[in-house]
Structures are given as C-alpha cells and as structure tokens.
PDB file of C-alpha atoms in Angstrom:
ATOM      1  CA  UNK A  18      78.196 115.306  47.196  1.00  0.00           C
ATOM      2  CA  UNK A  19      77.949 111.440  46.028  1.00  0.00           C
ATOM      3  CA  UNK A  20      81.722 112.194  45.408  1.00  0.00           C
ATOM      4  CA  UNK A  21      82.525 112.701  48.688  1.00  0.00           C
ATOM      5  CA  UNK A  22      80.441 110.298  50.583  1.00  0.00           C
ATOM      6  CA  UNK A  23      82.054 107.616  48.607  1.00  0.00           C
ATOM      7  CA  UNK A  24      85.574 108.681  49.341  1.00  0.00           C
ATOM      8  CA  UNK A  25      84.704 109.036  52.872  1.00  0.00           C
ATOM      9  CA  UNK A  26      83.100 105.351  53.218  1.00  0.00           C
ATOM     10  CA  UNK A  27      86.053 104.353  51.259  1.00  0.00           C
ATOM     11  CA  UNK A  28      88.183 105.663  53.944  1.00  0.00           C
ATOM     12  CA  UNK A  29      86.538 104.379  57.119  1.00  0.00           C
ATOM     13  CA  UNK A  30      85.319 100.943  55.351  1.00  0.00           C
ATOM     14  CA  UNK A  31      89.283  99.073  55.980  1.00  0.00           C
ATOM     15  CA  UNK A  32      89.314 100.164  59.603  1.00  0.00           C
ATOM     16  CA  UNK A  33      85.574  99.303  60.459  1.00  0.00           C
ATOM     17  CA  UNK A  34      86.375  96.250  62.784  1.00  0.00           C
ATOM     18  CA  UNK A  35      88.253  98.989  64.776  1.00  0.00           C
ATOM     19  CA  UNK A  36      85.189 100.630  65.811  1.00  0.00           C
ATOM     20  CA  UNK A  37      84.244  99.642  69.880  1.00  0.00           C
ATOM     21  CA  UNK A  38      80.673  99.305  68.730  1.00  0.00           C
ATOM     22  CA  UNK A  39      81.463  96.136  66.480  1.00  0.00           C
ATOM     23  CA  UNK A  40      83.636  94.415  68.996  1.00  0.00           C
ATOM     24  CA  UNK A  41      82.308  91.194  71.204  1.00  0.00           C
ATOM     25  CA  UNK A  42      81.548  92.123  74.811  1.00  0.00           C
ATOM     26  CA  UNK A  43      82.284  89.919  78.183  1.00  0.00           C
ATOM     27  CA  UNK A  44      81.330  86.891  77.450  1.00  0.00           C
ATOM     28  CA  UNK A  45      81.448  86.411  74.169  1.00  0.00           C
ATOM     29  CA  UNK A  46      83.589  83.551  72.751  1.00  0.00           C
ATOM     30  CA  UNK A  47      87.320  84.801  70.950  1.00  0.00           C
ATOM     31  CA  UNK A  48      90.090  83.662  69.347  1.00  0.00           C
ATOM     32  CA  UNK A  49      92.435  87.347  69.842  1.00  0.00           C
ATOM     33  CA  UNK A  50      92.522  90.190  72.293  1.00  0.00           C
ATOM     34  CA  UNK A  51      91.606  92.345  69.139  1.00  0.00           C
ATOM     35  CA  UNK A  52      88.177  91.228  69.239  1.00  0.00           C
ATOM     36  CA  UNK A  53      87.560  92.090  72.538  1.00  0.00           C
ATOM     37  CA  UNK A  54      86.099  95.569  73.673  1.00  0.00           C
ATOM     38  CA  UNK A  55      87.816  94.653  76.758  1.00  0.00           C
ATOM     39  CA  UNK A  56      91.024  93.770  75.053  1.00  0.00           C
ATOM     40  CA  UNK A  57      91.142  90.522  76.970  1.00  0.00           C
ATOM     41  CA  UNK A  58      90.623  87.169  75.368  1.00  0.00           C
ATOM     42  CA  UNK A  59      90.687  84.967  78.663  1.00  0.00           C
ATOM     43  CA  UNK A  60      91.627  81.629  78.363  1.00  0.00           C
ATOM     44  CA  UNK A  61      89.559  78.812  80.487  1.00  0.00           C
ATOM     45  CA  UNK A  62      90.913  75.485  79.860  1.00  0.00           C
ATOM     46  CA  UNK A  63      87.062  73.709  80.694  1.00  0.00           C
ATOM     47  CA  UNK A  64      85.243  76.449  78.388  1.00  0.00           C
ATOM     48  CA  UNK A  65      87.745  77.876  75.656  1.00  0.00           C
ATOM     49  CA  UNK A  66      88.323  81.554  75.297  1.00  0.00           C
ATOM     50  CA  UNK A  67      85.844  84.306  76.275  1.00  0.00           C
ATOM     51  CA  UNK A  68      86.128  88.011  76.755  1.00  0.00           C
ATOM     52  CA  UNK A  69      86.892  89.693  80.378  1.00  0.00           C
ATOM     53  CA  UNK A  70      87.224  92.774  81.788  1.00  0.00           C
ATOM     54  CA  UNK A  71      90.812  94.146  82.448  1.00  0.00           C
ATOM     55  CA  UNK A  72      91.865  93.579  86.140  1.00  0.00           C
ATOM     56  CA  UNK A  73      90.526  96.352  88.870  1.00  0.00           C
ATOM     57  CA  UNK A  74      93.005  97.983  91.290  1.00  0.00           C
ATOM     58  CA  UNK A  75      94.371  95.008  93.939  1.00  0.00           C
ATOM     59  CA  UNK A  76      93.835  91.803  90.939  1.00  0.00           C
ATOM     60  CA  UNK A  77      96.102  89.915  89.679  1.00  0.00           C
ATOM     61  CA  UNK A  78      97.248  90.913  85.815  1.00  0.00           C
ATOM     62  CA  UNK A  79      99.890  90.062  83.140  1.00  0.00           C
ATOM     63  CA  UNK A  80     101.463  93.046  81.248  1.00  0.00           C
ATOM     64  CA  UNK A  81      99.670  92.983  77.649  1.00  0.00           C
ATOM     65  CA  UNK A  82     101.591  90.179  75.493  1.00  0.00           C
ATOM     66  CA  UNK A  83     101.817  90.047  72.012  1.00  0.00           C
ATOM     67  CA  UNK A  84     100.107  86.748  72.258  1.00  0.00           C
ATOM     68  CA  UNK A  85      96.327  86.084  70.716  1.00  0.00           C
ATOM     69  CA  UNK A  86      94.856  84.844  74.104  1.00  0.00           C
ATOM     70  CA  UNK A  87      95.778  86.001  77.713  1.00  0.00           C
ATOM     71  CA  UNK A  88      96.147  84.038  80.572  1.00  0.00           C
ATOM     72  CA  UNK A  89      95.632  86.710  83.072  1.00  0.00           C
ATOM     73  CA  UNK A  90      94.020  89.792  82.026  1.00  0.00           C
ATOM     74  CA  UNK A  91      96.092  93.281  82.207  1.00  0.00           C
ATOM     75  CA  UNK A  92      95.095  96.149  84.039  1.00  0.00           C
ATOM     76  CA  UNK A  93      92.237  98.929  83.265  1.00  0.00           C
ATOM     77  CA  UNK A  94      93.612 102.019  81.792  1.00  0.00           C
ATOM     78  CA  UNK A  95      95.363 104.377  84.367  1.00  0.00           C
ATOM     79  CA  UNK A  96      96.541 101.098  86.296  1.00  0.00           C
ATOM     80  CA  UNK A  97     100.295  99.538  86.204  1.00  0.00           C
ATOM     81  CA  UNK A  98     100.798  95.840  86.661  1.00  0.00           C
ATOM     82  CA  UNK A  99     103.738  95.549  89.142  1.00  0.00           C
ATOM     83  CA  UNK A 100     104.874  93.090  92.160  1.00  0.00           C
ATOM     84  CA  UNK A 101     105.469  95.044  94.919  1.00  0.00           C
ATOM     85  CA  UNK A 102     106.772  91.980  96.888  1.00  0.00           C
ATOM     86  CA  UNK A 103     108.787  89.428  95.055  1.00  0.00           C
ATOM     87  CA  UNK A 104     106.921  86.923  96.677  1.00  0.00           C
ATOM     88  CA  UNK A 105     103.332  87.691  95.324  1.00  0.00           C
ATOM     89  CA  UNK A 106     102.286  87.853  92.161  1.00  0.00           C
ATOM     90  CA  UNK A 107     101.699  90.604  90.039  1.00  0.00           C
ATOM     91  CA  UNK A 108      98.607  92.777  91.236  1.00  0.00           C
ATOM     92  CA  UNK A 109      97.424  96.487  89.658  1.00  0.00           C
ATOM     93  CA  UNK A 110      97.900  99.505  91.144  1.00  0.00           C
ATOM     94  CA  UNK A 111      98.031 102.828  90.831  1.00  0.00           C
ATOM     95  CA  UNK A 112     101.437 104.794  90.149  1.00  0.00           C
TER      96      UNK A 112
END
C-alpha cells in the first residue's frame, strides 16, 4: 500500500503547478500566462502584469501568442477571435 502511494505522488508531484487550484486568480501579479487560472497575464504599463479574465462575447481579444504576457486577453472557451470588418479590431464571437 506505502508502495503505491509513493509511486502515485511520484507521478502527480512534476505536474502539480498544473493543477487550477494552485494557480493565481484575477488580480494577482504574473510574469506568464501559465500562472494564470485565467490564462491571461495582462500587461498595464502604470501597474505591471496582473491576471484577467479572457474576453466575453463582443470584447476586444488577441489570438493566444506564444508570448509570456498578453496585451489583449483572448477569448473564453467556445469563443473565436475574428474581425468581422477590416476596419475594427478584433472582437469575440461565437462561430
């Protein structure tokens, strides 16, 4: 039994950070997306980098980048981040 409990926390104890539970909420100060619940490391030029929500249906988003801090958040799951007038900005919506 000891066996196996140690094998098991030796599985899930690399990929504990991964768990939502351990990740900072909105609000919380960040340095990458990663560490976001959210997924969204906002960047405010006055105040450094927080965590944000995703964008709601009609807000303006950026597709997800590779990059450690976003300037625009992307959209909540389910939403696409388009421009449905080359004009405007991006903005989510459903498709």
């Amino acid at each position: 039994m000891a066996a196996a409990l140690a094998i098991l926390a030796a599985m899930l104890l690399p990929c504990w950070e991964a768990f939502p539970q351990f990740k900072k909420t909105n609000g919380a100060r960040c340095s990458h997306h990663s560490e976001c619940y959210s997924d969204c490391c906002l960047i405010n030029l006055d105040h450094g980098a927080f965590c944000v929500p995703r964008a709601r249906i009609t807000m303006m988003c950026l597709p997800q980048t590779k990059g450690a801090i976003d300037i625009t958040c992307p959209c909540q799951v389910g939403l696409s981040c388009i421009h449905k007038d080359p004009v405007c900005t991006r903005r989510c919506h459903l498709i």
